[in-house]
């Protein structure tokens, strides 16, 4: 049986989501998609220029890929809602990643405003993927609001610092009955692999790929790492022990005696 | 506490003492840190840091790639009016200079807008002199109404406004403010701005925070380099930027590093800011405020702008003119100052691309509820 990730009505084979920001050239995007195997790509509506014949970022996104417009630039729920509506009106589909950031210093998301925007947009028929700090209460409110996933950060956007919020993400994975997509902070493929081994449903990676010396090769590495991590999760890794466990146990004779 | 109060906490002599006594060891220690404090920033502006420019550049490059990627946002200035009531010694628009004065009619604004939009640019910076009876708020609102049909981001670089006026312009479609304090030295400021509305140091200094309070999306500040010692001017610019970022975290803060250029009038820079000094400011600021934007305009030469592409700059002007109506060449008049990089938008785009960077034409989408005419044209 295929291991598919279902979000809204869409079934995805790849569990790596990618982004469109920070590339030296948008012409790299099709190669990034191909090498990583990613089937979901996020794009900031603020960057989309539908009027332009040569500078429209959407022209570089292959048609088979699920577009995930995001509300980058929104500082409150009202702005996020307006951006989502503009995105849909511009033909970007009904998926929306809610990104409400009222702090430009650390780029940390505003949980309260994100919940409000989710409530409104779900009612308007959007498939909502909210980006949050990994907070269980916020995540529960997003479940109640009808979010399609919860996207907790591993570390601040663009920091490449890895899974600094590991224990909080683990709680979300255990407690929230929605796909948990680790978004932001993942700096290396091994960190993405670790998130997947923990049971994350997917990872979203942009800076670590776009900022690499060879973004295409790094995209491939992330694709492989996410697959490996997912396989390890499904395989059910053995328990971790701080001591060595003898392969010839001391009480083995009891079994032999039976 | 406004920035005016905060600035009063800094004694120039203390700053100069730190600049003078900073050692290479101090600089090395700062370069080991993950996040910089104010004193660290000052140390990086000292002459002790000069031998460390390469290390600073490597770090600044790495931070900028992580925060902004390999992208440079392009914009162009559009001068609406050069009428002025001030006598700023260093400015070509000063009332003391006998130059042809002009203010664009709304038809001319549209013509300029079309010419600029044809180059692909979506970010525009509109400028006026300081003459509110001519370039009035009402006039500006009419211009903004036209420009919002062509551009997705409209910045203003005009005289300092009251809060209510910022509110009106933001509501009309302005999303960003550029305002240079010129100098953070109050005595020198008084000397250079003898007459006119600009002579109020505090009113100008607090203008960016007034706009922030009115929820403007972005502010860009700077000092005119060459008026006073560059180390203290750069330091206070950085402290001002950090103050705005801390106080208004929802606002995107950036700085410009304008160096004095030849202009109408006799005034000459009192302090020479060499290329390596400007680079030092740019790098020190990037390390101090990793998330803030840095703008380098066509005041700088083609060669200089080419060389700094990888050092932390995030925004550049292109296809610039400082003449009123200069994008359509409708009439001859004197510009505010002479620009130095005369390349067209297309030439700058090609240059940026040839260095593996992406010229970004659109990085904002108006989201305010505006009138239907403006809305129709956003897509």
Coordinates of C-alpha atoms in Angstrom, one line a residue:
Chain A
X1 CA 0.0 0.0 0.0
X2 CA 1.3 3.4 -0.9
X3 CA 2.2 5.7 1.9
X4 CA 0.3 8.9 0.9
X5 CA -0.1 12.2 2.7
X6 CA -3.6 13.5 2.3
X7 CA -4.3 17.2 2.7
X8 CA -7.7 18.4 1.7
X9 CA -8.6 16.3 -1.3
X10 CA -5.0 16.0 -2.5
X11 CA -2.9 12.9 -2.0
X12 CA 0.8 13.4 -2.0
X13 CA 3.6 10.9 -2.5
X14 CA 6.3 13.4 -1.5
X15 CA 6.6 14.7 2.0
X16 CA 8.9 17.5 1.2
X17 CA 7.4 20.9 0.6
X18 CA 9.7 23.5 -1.0
X19 CA 9.7 27.3 -1.4
X20 CA 10.3 29.9 -4.0
X21 CA 12.1 32.6 -2.1
X22 CA 15.8 33.6 -2.0
X23 CA 16.9 31.9 -5.3
X24 CA 19.5 33.6 -7.4
X25 CA 17.2 32.8 -10.3
X26 CA 13.7 31.5 -10.4
X27 CA 14.7 29.5 -13.4
X28 CA 16.2 27.0 -10.8
X29 CA 12.8 26.2 -9.5
X30 CA 11.8 23.5 -12.0
X31 CA 15.1 21.7 -11.3
X32 CA 14.6 22.0 -7.6
X33 CA 11.1 20.4 -8.0
X34 CA 12.5 17.6 -10.2
X35 CA 15.5 16.7 -8.0
X36 CA 13.7 16.9 -4.7
X37 CA 10.5 15.2 -5.9
X38 CA 8.5 17.8 -4.1
X39 CA 4.9 18.1 -5.0
X40 CA 4.0 21.2 -2.9
X41 CA 5.6 24.6 -3.3
X42 CA 4.9 27.7 -1.4
X43 CA 5.0 31.2 -2.9
X44 CA 4.5 34.6 -1.3
X45 CA 1.7 36.4 -3.0
X46 CA 3.6 39.7 -2.5
X47 CA 6.2 38.3 -5.0
X48 CA 3.6 37.2 -7.7
X49 CA 3.4 39.6 -10.6
X50 CA 0.6 38.5 -12.8
X51 CA 1.0 41.6 -15.1
X52 CA 4.6 40.8 -16.0
X53 CA 5.5 38.8 -19.1
X54 CA 9.0 38.0 -17.9
X55 CA 9.0 38.4 -14.1
X56 CA 6.1 36.2 -13.1
X57 CA 7.4 33.6 -10.6
X58 CA 4.4 31.3 -11.3
X59 CA 5.7 30.7 -14.8
X60 CA 8.6 28.8 -13.3
X61 CA 6.4 26.4 -11.3
X62 CA 5.5 23.2 -13.0
X63 CA 1.8 22.7 -13.5
X64 CA 1.7 19.3 -11.7
X65 CA 2.9 20.8 -8.4
X66 CA 0.4 21.9 -5.8
X67 CA 0.7 25.6 -5.3
X68 CA 0.7 26.8 -1.7
X69 CA 0.4 30.6 -1.7
X70 CA 1.5 32.2 1.6
X71 CA 0.5 35.4 3.3
X72 CA 4.0 36.7 3.9
X73 CA 3.8 40.4 4.8
X74 CA 0.5 40.0 6.8
X75 CA 0.8 41.5 10.2
X76 CA -2.7 40.5 11.5
X77 CA -5.6 38.3 10.7
X78 CA -7.4 40.9 8.5
X79 CA -4.3 41.3 6.3
X80 CA -3.8 37.5 6.0
X81 CA -7.5 37.1 5.0
X82 CA -7.2 39.8 2.3
X83 CA -4.0 38.3 0.9
X84 CA -5.6 34.8 0.8
X85 CA -8.6 36.2 -1.1
X86 CA -6.3 38.1 -3.5
X87 CA -4.4 34.8 -4.1
X88 CA -7.5 32.9 -4.9
X89 CA -8.8 35.7 -7.2
X90 CA -5.4 35.6 -9.0
X91 CA -5.9 32.0 -9.8
X92 CA -3.5 30.6 -7.2
X93 CA -6.1 28.0 -6.0
X94 CA -7.7 27.5 -2.6
X95 CA -4.7 26.3 -0.6
X96 CA -3.2 29.0 1.7
X97 CA -0.4 28.9 4.1
X98 CA -1.2 31.5 6.8
X99 CA 1.9 33.4 7.9
X100 CA 1.1 36.2 10.2
X101 CA 4.2 37.9 11.4
X102 CA 4.1 41.0 13.5
X103 CA 7.7 40.7 14.6
X104 CA 10.3 41.5 12.0
X105 CA 13.2 40.9 14.3
X106 CA 12.8 37.2 14.9
X107 CA 10.0 36.6 12.3
X108 CA 8.0 34.6 14.8
X109 CA 4.4 34.0 14.0
X110 CA 1.4 35.5 15.9
X111 CA -0.6 32.5 17.1
X112 CA -3.7 34.5 18.1
X113 CA -4.0 36.3 14.8
X114 CA -3.3 33.0 12.9
X115 CA -6.2 31.3 14.7
X116 CA -8.5 34.1 13.8
X117 CA -7.5 34.1 10.1
X118 CA -7.9 30.3 10.0
X119 CA -11.4 30.5 11.3
X120 CA -12.4 33.0 8.6
X121 CA -10.7 31.3 5.7
X122 CA -11.9 27.8 6.5
X123 CA -15.4 29.1 6.4
X124 CA -14.7 30.6 3.0
X125 CA -13.6 27.2 1.6
X126 CA -9.8 27.5 1.8
X127 CA -7.6 24.6 2.6
X128 CA -5.6 26.3 5.4
X129 CA -2.1 25.4 6.4
X130 CA -1.2 27.7 9.3
X131 CA 2.4 28.4 10.3
X132 CA 2.9 28.6 14.1
X133 CA 5.3 28.4 17.0
X134 CA 4.9 24.9 18.3
X135 CA 2.2 25.6 21.0
X136 CA -0.2 22.9 21.9
X137 CA -3.1 25.2 22.8
X138 CA -2.7 27.2 19.6
X139 CA -2.6 23.9 17.6
X140 CA -5.8 22.6 19.3
X141 CA -7.6 25.9 18.5
X142 CA -6.5 25.4 14.9
X143 CA -7.9 21.9 14.9
X144 CA -11.2 23.3 16.1
X145 CA -11.0 26.1 13.5
X146 CA -10.8 23.5 10.7
X147 CA -7.1 23.8 9.6
X148 CA -5.9 21.1 7.2
X149 CA -2.4 20.8 8.9
X150 CA -0.4 22.4 11.6
X151 CA 3.0 23.8 10.6
X152 CA 5.2 24.4 13.6
X153 CA 8.6 26.0 13.3
X154 CA 11.8 24.1 14.1
X155 CA 13.6 27.4 14.6
X156 CA 13.1 31.0 13.3
X157 CA 12.7 31.4 9.5
X158 CA 15.9 31.5 7.6
X159 CA 18.0 30.6 10.7
X160 CA 19.1 27.1 9.5
X161 CA 19.4 26.3 13.2
X162 CA 17.6 22.9 13.1
X163 CA 15.0 21.4 15.3
X164 CA 15.5 23.7 18.3
X165 CA 11.8 23.1 19.3
X166 CA 12.1 19.3 19.1
X167 CA 10.3 18.5 22.4
X168 CA 7.4 20.8 21.6
X169 CA 7.0 19.4 18.1
X170 CA 7.0 15.9 19.6
X171 CA 4.0 16.9 21.7
X172 CA 2.1 18.2 18.7
X173 CA 2.9 15.0 16.8
X174 CA 1.5 13.0 19.8
X175 CA -1.5 15.1 20.5
X176 CA -2.8 16.7 17.4
X177 CA -4.8 14.6 14.9
X178 CA -3.7 16.5 11.9
X179 CA -0.6 16.3 9.7
X180 CA 2.3 18.1 11.4
X181 CA 4.5 19.8 8.8
X182 CA 7.7 21.1 10.3
X183 CA 8.3 24.5 8.7
X184 CA 11.2 26.9 9.1
X185 CA 14.6 26.4 10.7
X186 CA 15.6 23.1 9.1
X187 CA 19.1 23.7 7.9
X188 CA 20.4 20.3 6.9
X189 CA 18.9 17.1 5.4
X190 CA 19.8 15.2 8.6
X191 CA 17.6 17.6 10.5
X192 CA 14.7 17.0 8.1
X193 CA 15.3 13.3 8.4
X194 CA 15.1 13.6 12.2
X195 CA 11.8 15.4 12.0
X196 CA 10.4 12.7 9.8
X197 CA 11.7 9.9 12.1
X198 CA 9.9 11.6 15.0
X199 CA 6.6 11.3 13.1
X200 CA 6.2 14.6 11.3
X201 CA 4.0 14.2 8.3
X202 CA 6.2 16.4 6.1
X203 CA 8.8 19.2 6.1
X204 CA 8.9 22.5 4.4
X205 CA 12.4 23.6 3.4
X206 CA 13.4 26.8 1.5
X207 CA 16.4 28.7 2.9
X208 CA 18.6 25.6 3.3
X209 CA 18.1 24.7 -0.3
X210 CA 18.1 28.2 -1.8
X211 CA 21.1 29.2 0.2
X212 CA 23.2 26.2 -0.7
X213 CA 26.2 26.5 -3.0
X214 CA 24.5 24.0 -5.2
X215 CA 20.8 24.3 -4.6
X216 CA 19.8 21.6 -7.0
X217 CA 22.0 19.0 -5.4
X218 CA 20.8 20.1 -1.9
X219 CA 17.2 19.7 -3.1
X220 CA 18.0 16.1 -4.0
X221 CA 19.6 15.5 -0.6
X222 CA 16.5 16.9 1.2
X223 CA 14.3 14.7 -1.0
X224 CA 16.3 11.6 0.0
X225 CA 16.5 12.6 3.7
X226 CA 12.8 13.1 4.0
X227 CA 12.1 9.7 2.4
X228 CA 14.7 8.0 4.6
X229 CA 13.2 9.6 7.7
X230 CA 9.7 8.6 6.8
X231 CA 10.8 5.1 6.1
X232 CA 12.5 4.9 9.5
X233 CA 9.4 6.2 11.2
X234 CA 7.2 3.6 9.4
X235 CA 9.8 0.9 10.2
X236 CA 9.5 1.7 13.9
X237 CA 12.9 2.2 15.3
X238 CA 14.0 0.2 18.3
X239 CA 13.9 1.8 21.8
X240 CA 16.8 4.0 22.8
X241 CA 18.9 3.0 25.7
X242 CA 21.7 4.8 27.4
X243 CA 23.5 1.4 28.0
X244 CA 24.5 -1.4 25.8
X245 CA 22.1 -4.3 25.7
X246 CA 23.7 -7.7 25.5
X247 CA 22.7 -9.8 22.6
X248 CA 23.1 -12.9 24.8
X249 CA 20.9 -12.0 27.7
X250 CA 21.7 -13.2 31.2
X251 CA 18.3 -14.7 31.7
X252 CA 18.3 -16.5 28.3
X253 CA 18.5 -19.9 30.2
X254 CA 14.9 -19.4 31.4
X255 CA 13.6 -19.6 27.8
X256 CA 15.8 -22.6 27.1
X257 CA 14.5 -24.3 30.3
X258 CA 10.9 -23.8 29.0
Chain B
X1 CA 10.4 57.6 25.3
X2 CA 10.9 58.8 21.8
X3 CA 14.1 58.5 19.9
X4 CA 14.8 62.1 20.6
X5 CA 15.0 61.2 24.3
X6 CA 17.0 58.1 23.6
X7 CA 19.5 60.0 21.5
X8 CA 20.1 62.3 24.4
X9 CA 21.5 59.4 26.4
X10 CA 24.5 59.2 24.2
X11 CA 27.4 61.5 24.8
X12 CA 29.5 62.1 21.7
X13 CA 32.7 62.2 23.7
X14 CA 32.0 58.7 25.1
X15 CA 31.3 57.4 21.7
X16 CA 34.5 58.9 20.4
X17 CA 36.5 57.4 23.3
X18 CA 35.2 53.9 22.5
X19 CA 36.0 54.5 18.8
X20 CA 39.5 55.7 19.7
X21 CA 40.4 53.0 22.2
X22 CA 38.9 49.9 20.5
X23 CA 41.5 47.3 20.0
X24 CA 41.9 44.4 17.4
X25 CA 41.1 42.0 20.3
X26 CA 37.8 43.8 20.9
X27 CA 37.0 43.5 17.2
X28 CA 37.9 39.7 17.2
X29 CA 35.6 39.2 20.2
X30 CA 32.7 41.0 18.5
X31 CA 33.2 38.9 15.4
X32 CA 32.8 35.7 17.5
X33 CA 29.4 36.8 18.8
X34 CA 26.0 35.6 17.5
X35 CA 24.2 38.8 18.1
X36 CA 25.6 42.3 18.6
X37 CA 25.0 44.9 21.2
X38 CA 25.2 48.6 20.6
X39 CA 28.8 48.8 21.8
X40 CA 29.8 45.9 19.6
X41 CA 28.4 47.9 16.6
X42 CA 30.4 50.9 17.6
X43 CA 33.6 48.8 17.8
X44 CA 33.0 47.5 14.3
X45 CA 32.9 51.1 13.1
X46 CA 36.2 52.0 14.7
X47 CA 39.5 52.2 12.9
X48 CA 40.5 49.1 14.8
X49 CA 38.0 47.2 12.7
X50 CA 39.5 48.3 9.4
X51 CA 41.9 45.4 9.0
X52 CA 39.0 43.0 9.6
X53 CA 36.8 44.1 6.6
X54 CA 37.3 40.7 4.8
X55 CA 36.2 38.7 7.9
X56 CA 33.2 41.1 8.3
X57 CA 32.4 40.7 4.7
X58 CA 32.4 36.9 4.8
X59 CA 30.0 37.0 7.8
X60 CA 27.8 39.7 6.3
X61 CA 27.5 37.8 3.1
X62 CA 26.5 34.6 4.9
X63 CA 23.9 36.4 7.0
X64 CA 22.4 38.2 4.0
X65 CA 22.1 35.0 1.9
X66 CA 20.3 33.3 4.8
X67 CA 18.0 36.2 5.5
X68 CA 17.3 37.6 2.0
X69 CA 18.8 35.1 -0.4
X70 CA 20.5 36.1 -3.6
X71 CA 18.0 38.8 -4.4
X72 CA 18.2 42.6 -5.0
X73 CA 15.0 44.5 -5.0
X74 CA 14.9 47.2 -7.6
X75 CA 13.0 50.6 -7.5
X76 CA 13.3 54.0 -9.0
X77 CA 12.8 57.5 -7.7
X78 CA 10.3 59.8 -9.3
X79 CA 10.6 63.5 -8.6
X80 CA 7.2 65.2 -8.5
X81 CA 8.3 68.7 -7.5
X82 CA 11.4 70.6 -6.8
X83 CA 9.8 73.6 -5.1
X84 CA 11.3 74.2 -1.7
X85 CA 11.1 76.5 1.2
X86 CA 14.3 75.3 3.0
X87 CA 17.8 76.5 2.7
X88 CA 19.7 73.3 3.3
X89 CA 23.3 74.2 2.3
X90 CA 24.0 70.7 0.8
X91 CA 20.9 70.4 -1.4
X92 CA 20.4 71.4 -5.0
X93 CA 16.8 72.3 -4.3
X94 CA 17.7 74.9 -1.7
X95 CA 15.8 78.2 -2.1
X96 CA 19.2 79.9 -2.3
X97 CA 19.9 78.2 -5.7
X98 CA 18.5 79.8 -8.8
X99 CA 17.2 76.8 -10.6
X100 CA 14.2 76.1 -12.8
X101 CA 11.3 75.0 -10.6
X102 CA 8.7 72.6 -11.6
X103 CA 5.9 70.4 -10.3
X104 CA 4.4 67.7 -12.4
X105 CA 0.8 68.0 -13.4
X106 CA -1.3 64.9 -12.9
X107 CA -1.2 64.2 -16.6
X108 CA 2.6 64.3 -16.4
X109 CA 2.6 62.0 -13.4
X110 CA 0.7 59.5 -15.4
X111 CA 3.1 59.8 -18.3
X112 CA 6.1 59.3 -16.0
X113 CA 4.4 56.4 -14.4
X114 CA 3.7 54.7 -17.7
X115 CA 7.3 55.2 -18.8
X116 CA 8.7 53.7 -15.6
X117 CA 6.2 50.9 -15.5
X118 CA 7.3 49.9 -19.0
X119 CA 10.7 49.1 -17.6
X120 CA 9.0 46.4 -15.4
X121 CA 9.5 48.2 -12.1
X122 CA 6.7 47.8 -9.5
X123 CA 8.3 49.7 -6.6
X124 CA 8.4 53.5 -6.9
X125 CA 9.8 56.2 -4.6
X126 CA 8.2 59.6 -5.0
X127 CA 10.0 62.7 -3.9
X128 CA 9.3 66.4 -3.5
X129 CA 11.0 69.4 -2.1
X130 CA 9.7 70.9 1.1
X131 CA 6.9 73.2 0.0
X132 CA 3.6 72.1 1.4
X133 CA 1.7 74.8 -0.4
X134 CA 2.8 73.4 -3.7
X135 CA 3.3 69.6 -3.1
X136 CA 0.4 69.5 -0.7
X137 CA -1.1 66.4 0.9
X138 CA -4.0 66.6 -1.5
X139 CA -1.7 66.9 -4.5
X140 CA 0.3 63.8 -3.2
X141 CA -2.9 61.9 -2.7
X142 CA -4.0 62.6 -6.3
X143 CA -0.5 61.4 -7.5
X144 CA -0.7 58.3 -5.4
X145 CA -4.1 57.5 -6.8
X146 CA -2.6 57.5 -10.3
X147 CA 0.6 55.6 -9.3
X148 CA -1.3 52.8 -7.6
X149 CA -2.6 51.8 -11.0
X150 CA 1.0 51.1 -12.1
X151 CA 3.0 50.1 -9.0
X152 CA 2.4 47.7 -6.2
X153 CA 4.6 49.6 -3.7
X154 CA 4.7 53.4 -3.3
X155 CA 7.3 54.9 -1.0
X156 CA 7.5 58.6 -0.1
X157 CA 10.6 60.7 0.4
X158 CA 9.1 64.1 1.2
X159 CA 9.0 66.6 4.0
X160 CA 8.3 65.4 7.5
X161 CA 4.6 65.0 8.3
X162 CA 2.3 65.0 11.2
X163 CA 0.8 61.7 12.2
X164 CA -2.6 62.5 10.7
X165 CA -1.0 63.3 7.4
X166 CA 0.9 60.0 7.4
X167 CA -2.4 58.2 8.1
X168 CA -4.0 59.9 5.1
X169 CA -1.2 59.0 2.7
X170 CA -1.1 55.4 4.0
X171 CA -4.8 55.1 3.5
X172 CA -4.3 56.5 0.0
X173 CA -1.9 53.7 -0.9
X174 CA 1.6 54.6 0.5
X175 CA 3.2 51.6 2.1
X176 CA 6.8 52.9 2.9
X177 CA 8.6 55.9 4.1
X178 CA 12.1 57.1 3.4
X179 CA 13.3 60.0 5.5
X180 CA 16.9 60.9 6.1
X181 CA 17.8 62.8 9.3
X182 CA 20.7 64.2 7.3
X183 CA 22.8 64.5 10.4
X184 CA 22.3 63.1 14.0
X185 CA 24.4 66.0 15.3
X186 CA 21.8 68.5 16.6
X187 CA 24.2 71.5 16.6
X188 CA 25.3 70.8 13.0
X189 CA 21.7 70.3 12.0
X190 CA 20.8 73.7 13.3
X191 CA 23.7 75.2 11.4
X192 CA 22.8 73.5 8.1
X193 CA 19.1 74.2 8.3
X194 CA 19.0 77.8 9.3
X195 CA 15.6 78.6 7.8
X196 CA 12.4 76.9 6.8
X197 CA 10.2 74.2 8.2
X198 CA 13.1 71.6 8.2
X199 CA 14.9 73.5 10.9
X200 CA 13.0 71.6 13.6
X201 CA 15.4 68.8 14.4
X202 CA 13.1 67.0 16.7
X203 CA 10.1 67.1 14.4
X204 CA 12.2 65.4 11.7
X205 CA 13.9 62.9 14.0
X206 CA 10.5 61.7 15.3
X207 CA 8.8 61.5 11.9
X208 CA 9.7 57.9 11.2
X209 CA 8.1 56.8 14.5
X210 CA 5.0 58.9 13.8
X211 CA 4.6 56.9 10.5
X212 CA 5.3 53.6 12.4
X213 CA 2.5 54.4 14.8
X214 CA 0.2 54.9 11.9
X215 CA 1.1 51.3 10.8
X216 CA 3.2 52.1 7.8
X217 CA 4.7 48.8 6.4
X218 CA 8.3 49.9 6.0
X219 CA 10.6 52.7 7.0
X220 CA 14.0 53.6 5.5
X221 CA 16.3 56.0 7.4
X222 CA 19.8 57.4 6.9
X223 CA 22.3 60.2 7.4
X224 CA 23.8 62.1 4.6
X225 CA 27.3 60.9 4.8
X226 CA 29.9 63.6 4.5
X227 CA 28.2 66.2 6.7
X228 CA 29.8 65.0 10.0
X229 CA 32.2 62.3 11.1
X230 CA 30.9 59.1 9.5
X231 CA 31.5 56.8 12.5
X232 CA 29.2 58.6 14.8
X233 CA 26.6 59.3 12.1
X234 CA 26.6 55.6 11.1
X235 CA 26.3 54.6 14.7
X236 CA 23.4 56.8 15.4
X237 CA 21.7 55.7 12.2
X238 CA 22.0 52.1 13.4
X239 CA 20.8 52.9 16.9
X240 CA 17.8 54.7 15.4
X241 CA 17.0 51.7 13.2
X242 CA 17.3 49.3 16.1
X243 CA 15.1 51.6 18.2
X244 CA 12.4 51.6 15.5
X245 CA 12.7 47.8 15.1
X246 CA 12.4 47.2 18.8
X247 CA 9.6 49.7 19.3
X248 CA 7.6 48.7 16.2
X249 CA 8.5 45.1 15.5
X250 CA 5.7 44.8 12.8
X251 CA 7.5 47.4 10.6
X252 CA 10.2 46.5 8.1
X253 CA 13.2 48.7 8.9
X254 CA 16.0 49.5 6.5
X255 CA 18.7 52.0 6.1
X256 CA 20.3 53.9 3.2
X257 CA 23.9 55.0 3.1
X258 CA 23.7 58.1 0.9
X259 CA 27.1 59.8 0.3
X260 CA 27.1 63.4 -0.7
X261 CA 27.2 64.0 -4.4
X262 CA 27.9 67.1 -6.5
X263 CA 24.9 69.4 -6.6
X264 CA 23.9 73.0 -7.4
X265 CA 25.4 75.4 -4.8
X266 CA 28.9 75.8 -3.3
X267 CA 28.6 73.5 -0.2
X268 CA 31.3 70.7 -0.1
X269 CA 31.4 67.7 2.1
X270 CA 33.2 68.4 5.4
X271 CA 34.2 64.8 5.8
X272 CA 35.4 62.5 3.1
X273 CA 33.8 59.1 3.3
X274 CA 36.0 56.8 1.3
X275 CA 34.8 53.6 -0.4
X276 CA 36.3 51.5 2.4
X277 CA 34.6 53.6 5.0
X278 CA 31.2 53.1 3.3
X279 CA 31.9 49.3 3.1
X280 CA 32.7 49.3 6.8
X281 CA 29.4 50.9 7.7
X282 CA 27.5 48.6 5.5
X283 CA 29.2 45.5 7.0
X284 CA 29.0 46.6 10.6
X285 CA 25.3 47.4 10.1
X286 CA 24.5 44.0 8.6
X287 CA 26.2 42.3 11.5
X288 CA 24.3 44.5 14.0
X289 CA 20.9 44.1 12.4
X290 CA 20.8 40.9 10.3
X291 CA 17.2 41.3 9.3
X292 CA 17.2 45.0 8.2
X293 CA 17.3 46.0 4.6
X294 CA 20.2 48.1 3.2
X295 CA 19.7 50.4 0.2
X296 CA 22.4 51.6 -2.1
X297 CA 21.3 54.2 -4.7
X298 CA 22.6 55.4 -8.0
X299 CA 24.5 58.1 -6.0
X300 CA 27.2 55.5 -6.1
X301 CA 29.1 54.6 -9.2
X302 CA 28.5 51.6 -11.4
X303 CA 31.9 50.1 -10.3
X304 CA 31.2 50.5 -6.6
X305 CA 27.7 49.1 -6.8
X306 CA 29.0 46.2 -8.8
X307 CA 31.5 45.4 -6.1
X308 CA 29.1 45.5 -3.2
X309 CA 26.5 43.1 -4.6
X310 CA 27.5 40.3 -2.2
X311 CA 28.2 42.4 0.9
X312 CA 24.8 42.8 2.4
X313 CA 22.9 45.3 0.1
X314 CA 19.3 44.2 -0.4
X315 CA 17.8 47.1 -2.5
X316 CA 19.1 49.2 -5.3
X317 CA 17.6 52.0 -7.4
X318 CA 17.8 51.7 -11.2
X319 CA 17.2 53.9 -14.2
X320 CA 17.3 56.9 -11.8
X321 CA 17.0 60.6 -12.5
X322 CA 16.7 63.4 -9.9
X323 CA 15.1 65.8 -12.3
X324 CA 11.3 66.5 -12.1
X325 CA 9.8 64.7 -15.0
X326 CA 13.2 63.1 -15.8
X327 CA 11.8 59.8 -16.8
X328 CA 10.0 61.3 -19.8
X329 CA 12.5 64.1 -20.4
X330 CA 9.5 66.4 -20.9
X331 CA 11.3 69.5 -19.8
X332 CA 14.8 70.4 -18.7
X333 CA 15.3 71.3 -15.0
X334 CA 18.1 70.9 -12.5
X335 CA 18.2 67.7 -10.5
X336 CA 18.6 67.5 -6.8
X337 CA 22.1 66.0 -7.2
X338 CA 24.1 64.3 -9.9
X339 CA 23.6 60.6 -10.0
X340 CA 26.6 58.4 -10.7
X341 CA 25.3 55.1 -12.0
X342 CA 23.5 55.9 -15.2
X343 CA 22.6 52.4 -16.3
X344 CA 19.1 51.6 -17.4
X345 CA 16.8 49.2 -15.5
X346 CA 17.5 46.6 -18.1
X347 CA 21.3 47.0 -17.8
X348 CA 21.2 46.7 -14.1
X349 CA 18.9 43.7 -14.3
X350 CA 21.4 42.0 -16.6
X351 CA 24.3 42.8 -14.4
X352 CA 22.6 41.4 -11.3
X353 CA 21.7 38.3 -13.1
X354 CA 25.2 37.8 -14.5
X355 CA 26.4 37.6 -10.9
X356 CA 24.0 34.8 -10.0
X357 CA 21.6 37.2 -8.2
X358 CA 18.0 37.7 -8.9
X359 CA 16.7 41.3 -9.6
X360 CA 13.3 41.4 -7.8
X361 CA 10.7 43.7 -9.3
X362 CA 7.8 43.0 -7.1
X363 CA 8.0 42.3 -3.4
X364 CA 4.8 43.9 -2.1
X365 CA 1.1 43.5 -2.7
X366 CA -1.2 46.2 -1.5
X367 CA -3.6 44.8 1.0
X368 CA -5.4 47.9 2.3
X369 CA -9.0 48.3 1.5
X370 CA -8.7 50.9 -1.3
X371 CA -11.1 52.3 -3.8
X372 CA -12.1 50.0 -6.6
X373 CA -10.1 51.7 -9.4
X374 CA -6.9 50.9 -7.6
X375 CA -7.9 47.4 -6.7
X376 CA -8.8 46.4 -10.3
X377 CA -5.3 47.1 -11.4
X378 CA -3.4 45.0 -8.9
X379 CA -3.8 41.9 -11.1

